[in-house]
Amino acid sequence: MKLGCLSFLCLVFTCTAWAQKATIRTCDQPLICVTEKDSVYSLCVKVIIPAGHCPITNYTISWGDGRKDEFTQTLDYSKDNEITRTHTYSLGEFTRSCGTGVDYNLELRTDNACQPPVDTDIFPITFKSSPRAQFSVPDICQENAVRIGNTSCPSRNEMTYKWDFGDGGTSTDIYPTHIFSSSQDAYKVTLSATNSCGTTTTTHTISTRKTPLAQIRPNGVKIMDGDTLVCLENGGILTLDGTVSLGSSRYQWQISGGAYTLVQNTSLTSSVLRVQLKELTSYQFTLVALNDCATSSPRTIRVRTVAKPELTIQHQPSVCTPIRYRIPNPNPNARYFVNGQPLSAGQERELGFSPQPYIITAELPYACGTYAPKPDTFYVREVRSLKILSPSRDTSLCLGTKLLPLTTSETWGNWQGEASLLSQQSGKTYFNPKTAGTYPYRYVLGEGECRTEVSVTLTVLTAPESATFTPSVREGCTPLNVTFQPQATQRPGFTSEWSFGSVSTSNEHAPSTRLENTTTDRRRFLITHTLKNTCGTKRDTLTIVVKPLPKAGIGVDSTSIRCAPARFLFSNLSVGKAGASVWKFGDGTPEVHSSDDTVAHVYASRDQLQTYTITLTAKNECGANEATAQVKVSPSTAKPLFSMSESVVCPGAPVQFTDATVPVATRWLWRFGNEGTSTEQNPTFAFQKPATAYIITLVAVTPCGTDSTQKRIQTSIRPQASFSVDSLACIGQPVRLVNTSDLTQTQLTGFLWDLGNGTLDSAQVSPQLSYASGGTKTVKLTVFGTPRSCASLTLQRTIQVREAPKAAFSVGETFCSSMPVKLTNASVGATDYQWYLDGALVSTGEHPEVAIPSGVHQLSLKAAYLSVCSDSTTEATAVQMDSCWVGVPEAFTPDGVGPSTGERMTVFGNKLEKVKLFRVLNRWGNTVFENKDFTPNDRELGWNGKDSQGNAMPADLYLYELIYTYGNRENEPNRKAGTFYLLRNK
């Protein structure tokens, strides 16, 4: 009984919690009043969740304007909860149209943790326009009824109105009619408009109207001599103001006399008329002023248009020499100026060289002011070298880049070319690269004979527009030849870069390439074309599909070498094949066409290992491909065979053994007598014992059998080489090589000499030779035994070969009987010497002195180098031994009579070559005279008996000193000293 009650209570609680819904309401009233200023409106709402509500997991508010607000929030559901949210509505269109109202439904959706899981609530809201009181009143004519226009909003059936006409009268009509008395000049009319959003009031002051008076106030005219003038040079714009009329609310204009255009959105009914006069003539303007009660009399104004006078300054060309300038064809009413200085008509002025231009200006007064025609500018400058500084050469620019300054070394000329691309800024000229193309420009300086010019070409480039291209083929079999054609035409300055996958590249405009697929699947090649210039880059790609050739492959079961008869099972491992493959087994049997994965074939072999080549051809739409494999079939028997490089061999020399077993063996066992074994197929072995016979055994194992065979080999004795030779030799002299090898050995088969001069000799046992050049010569001897390959070790010796000595000598021409003869040795390359006089050895010195008696003798010299190389020379010499002496007189008298009177004291002698020194000293040892290096026997070179100052020396005993040489002994001076008397007659 208690349990049932508990269940009932739970049920009641559940139902109660569900009955309490979550609701949504506005924070204020659901009716929302807005004005024309409320283009947006922020609305506040409250979400109300009563206590006991089951937990809410998500909230969604639909605002009615297509937007939603989704959120979650954790609450305490044991009490009432409120959640405040705001939303901004866009009401611009509604408030501009002053609509009656707009309705929205606020919808709240909650996702609950109870059943049902979704709960909703809807709350309507309305936006309504606040009243706007507006009206218009026509002119009030005296004692006439006036209907007032009501333009209030919103819609009038929701509005109430109250009018106060300012004269005590009122009304609640929408469009009231009222008669105003003429007792006042103006009335204040007030309108109050009311709806559920409130009341607004507006007031207008309305004047009573009488007959209007038209008046015109002109602007943009000049008054001269009673004329109203309009200057066409200022645009011919005339403004006529009709608002100065009295009692006018409307206007009507008439224009006559010439062509015109109404400007600034004015018309012939505007209060202010703005008109542009087109012709040089007189115009008449008439204004009629109107109001709702009457029309004025016409008001007329006349104006005359004035054009600027005709005046031009005739151009003076720039010149390169000073000139006398005067105004050509001057206007007598005009004033002229040269660089601001007046110049009368007919007056001349000297114009010299100037870096600045001469500017001729003029002024001509007329009705509208002073007219100044276009000045004339020219230069008087020397002609100098002209060049363009910027750019210094022909230049390319990208479209739309910054302005390029054009500067020159001289600035008084002008640029000629496409003028639309040139602009002036701060007195400088700039090129604007705004249009693609090639533009030649010239800078011209001076005119006529003074004219000079330079030119430059400017090219404006566009960036590449597209790099798209078309291939000659998009898909095909390997190898695939493809040509690519770009959409863009080939132009200077544009560069193409092509990438053909990872295969190759090209810089041609429309290249061709060969694409190869070596795989077994279809291969895709990504082709990339990059088109660029200095202004930009474009890139495009596409894919070329290259289909592969078939790839043939053969598989062989088990081993590829078998004994006859042999059955093989071959597998077809080809990929990319289509249809039947072709098998050729290489044994002359017919080819087999088969689509099977395997084929079998039997091979035979008779007496040798046979190799068979199997060929498999696989095909598909792109072609065919072959694969080969080899199998070997061996006979069931073995025939061991081998050969030797030598049958007689030198001890220690390697012998090559070559297997020739049929069929080819797979294993080998060699026995070389008792000296060794080998398991190689073709071993090398050296036998060490001389004069010994060996038995060679080969055991050969083939895949299908085993057998053995034997052969005999004999070793010989290795010879020894020996020879002797002198270690020194001279060029051109004989050298003997003595062979001292043991020639008694019967197994010798020959000798080989290397003579060290590039010559080999195998014919002579002990050859003799001579060398034509010097240096170290290496002589080698090799002795050959049996077999010839059994040779001795090569023995070598060196010989130093040098130049042979050259014997030469000389003998002096003068010989003194009291001295030995000195022999001068001129030999070259010798170390030992032997001198022979009439066949008898007289000396072994290098430069000896030999006593030779007078007469004719045969003198010989033998010169040798280390007693090995020698040379000799003989000279028949007539030796005349002379008496050689030197002397000084014992006395001389320079100023007296006698044998030496008036003479000089000098040196006399026989075979004297030269007196190196002759010095005279007085008894006190003072030198009174000295002479050097003079010829003897010449008195003019002697002493005259005076000192160095020319004073005569006294008679006395004087000393002398001599240094002298004989004819062939100039380098061996002799010395002598003595006395003599100087005698005088007075």
mmCIF file of C-alpha atoms in Angstrom, residues 145-150 163 170-179:
data_model
loop_
_atom_site.group_PDB
_atom_site.id
_atom_site.type_symbol
_atom_site.label_atom_id
_atom_site.label_comp_id
_atom_site.label_asym_id
_atom_site.label_seq_id
_atom_site.Cartn_x
_atom_site.Cartn_y
_atom_site.Cartn_z
ATOM 1 C CA ALA A 145 -10.117 78.892 -49.937
ATOM 2 C CA VAL A 146 -6.842 76.986 -49.600
ATOM 3 C CA ARG A 147 -6.602 73.149 -49.539
ATOM 4 C CA ILE A 148 -3.670 72.002 -47.411
ATOM 5 C CA GLY A 149 -1.720 68.883 -48.467
ATOM 6 C CA ASN A 150 -1.074 66.381 -45.617
ATOM 7 C CA TRP A 163 -4.804 71.580 -37.259
ATOM 8 C CA THR A 170 -8.895 74.509 -36.268
ATOM 9 C CA SER A 171 -9.642 71.176 -37.965
ATOM 10 C CA THR A 172 -9.255 67.381 -37.521
ATOM 11 C CA ASP A 173 -9.550 66.562 -41.224
ATOM 12 C CA ILE A 174 -6.813 64.795 -43.045
ATOM 13 C CA TYR A 175 -6.807 67.323 -45.902
ATOM 14 C CA PRO A 176 -8.499 70.453 -44.560
ATOM 15 C CA THR A 177 -9.713 73.478 -46.596
ATOM 16 C CA HIS A 178 -9.509 76.945 -45.005
ATOM 17 C CA ILE A 179 -10.103 80.592 -45.957
#
